[in-house]
Coordinates of C-alpha atoms in Angstrom, one line a residue:
M1 CA 45.0 56.1 251.3
H2 CA 45.6 59.7 250.1
H3 CA 49.1 61.1 249.8
A4 CA 49.9 64.7 250.6
A5 CA 51.1 65.3 247.0
T6 CA 47.6 64.6 245.6
I7 CA 45.8 67.0 247.9
R8 CA 44.8 70.1 245.9
A9 CA 43.0 72.3 248.5
A10 CA 41.4 72.3 252.0
Q11 CA 38.0 73.4 253.1
F12 CA 36.5 74.1 256.5
V13 CA 33.0 72.6 256.4
L14 CA 30.4 74.2 258.7
P15 CA 26.8 73.1 259.3
C16 CA 24.4 75.7 258.2
T17 CA 20.6 75.3 258.2
E18 CA 20.0 79.1 257.8
L19 CA 22.0 80.0 254.8
D20 CA 20.9 83.6 254.0
P21 CA 21.7 85.2 257.4
T22 CA 24.9 83.1 257.8
L23 CA 26.1 84.0 254.3
A24 CA 25.4 87.7 255.0
F25 CA 27.3 87.5 258.3
F26 CA 30.4 85.9 256.7
V27 CA 30.4 88.3 253.7
D28 CA 29.3 91.6 255.2
R29 CA 30.7 91.4 258.7
L30 CA 33.8 89.3 258.3
G31 CA 34.8 90.2 254.7
F32 CA 34.7 86.7 253.1
R33 CA 34.0 86.5 249.4
L34 CA 31.2 84.4 248.0
D35 CA 32.8 82.0 245.4
A36 CA 29.8 79.7 244.6
I37 CA 26.3 78.9 245.8
F38 CA 24.2 75.9 244.8
P39 CA 21.9 74.5 243.7
A40 CA 20.6 77.5 241.9
D41 CA 16.9 76.9 242.5
D42 CA 17.1 76.4 246.3
P43 CA 20.6 77.1 247.6
S44 CA 21.8 75.1 250.5
V45 CA 25.6 75.2 250.0
A46 CA 27.8 78.3 249.8
M47 CA 31.5 78.3 249.1
L48 CA 33.4 81.3 250.6
S49 CA 37.0 82.4 250.7
G50 CA 39.0 84.9 252.6
H51 CA 41.7 85.5 255.1
G52 CA 43.6 82.5 253.7
V53 CA 40.9 79.9 254.1
T54 CA 38.0 78.4 252.2
V55 CA 34.7 77.8 254.0
R56 CA 31.9 75.6 252.9
L57 CA 28.5 76.4 254.5
D58 CA 26.5 73.3 254.1
G59 CA 22.8 72.9 254.9
S60 CA 23.0 69.1 254.6
I61 CA 25.5 68.7 257.4
N62 CA 24.4 68.1 260.9
G63 CA 26.6 68.5 263.9
G64 CA 28.0 71.0 266.3
A65 CA 29.1 74.5 265.3
G66 CA 32.7 75.1 264.3
R67 CA 35.2 77.6 265.5
I68 CA 37.3 80.0 263.4
R69 CA 40.2 82.1 264.7
L70 CA 40.9 85.3 262.9
L71 CA 44.2 87.0 263.6
C72 CA 43.7 90.8 263.8
D73 CA 46.0 93.8 263.9
D74 CA 43.5 96.0 265.7
S75 CA 43.6 95.2 269.4
A76 CA 40.2 97.0 269.9
S77 CA 38.6 94.3 267.7
V78 CA 39.7 91.4 269.9
G79 CA 36.9 89.2 271.2
S80 CA 34.4 86.6 270.1
I81 CA 31.3 86.8 268.0
V82 CA 28.8 84.0 267.0
A83 CA 27.5 83.6 263.4
P84 CA 23.8 82.8 262.9
N85 CA 24.8 79.1 262.3
G86 CA 26.5 79.0 265.7
T87 CA 30.1 79.2 264.4
V88 CA 32.2 80.9 267.0
I89 CA 34.5 83.5 265.5
E90 CA 37.5 84.2 267.8
I91 CA 39.2 87.5 266.9
V92 CA 42.7 87.4 268.5
P93 CA 45.8 89.6 268.3
A94 CA 47.9 88.8 265.3
D95 CA 51.1 89.6 267.3
P96 CA 50.2 88.9 270.9
P97 CA 52.6 90.6 273.5
L98 CA 55.4 88.4 274.6
V99 CA 55.1 87.5 278.2
V100 CA 58.4 87.0 279.8
P101 CA 58.4 85.5 283.3
P102 CA 60.5 87.3 285.9

């Protein structure tokens, strides 16, 4: 059993059979940074970081698509988009208006 004191980092692992278009989506459209890609001869895994999280796009993982919520200051950007690997990106207000019941 692991103890919290021994955990060094966290990663969100997302299935990804089409690495190139998904990588381009996360880097170019969402502003993530590519930290590592491997193996060198035929990449199937990419490590990305940005917006306070680390994402591992992994071609060897099967399963349903993930979901990422990005908190945004621009209310015009609010909505949902889908990455080529099926990951749903929810763009939500960083400071939603406070709703006070009457």
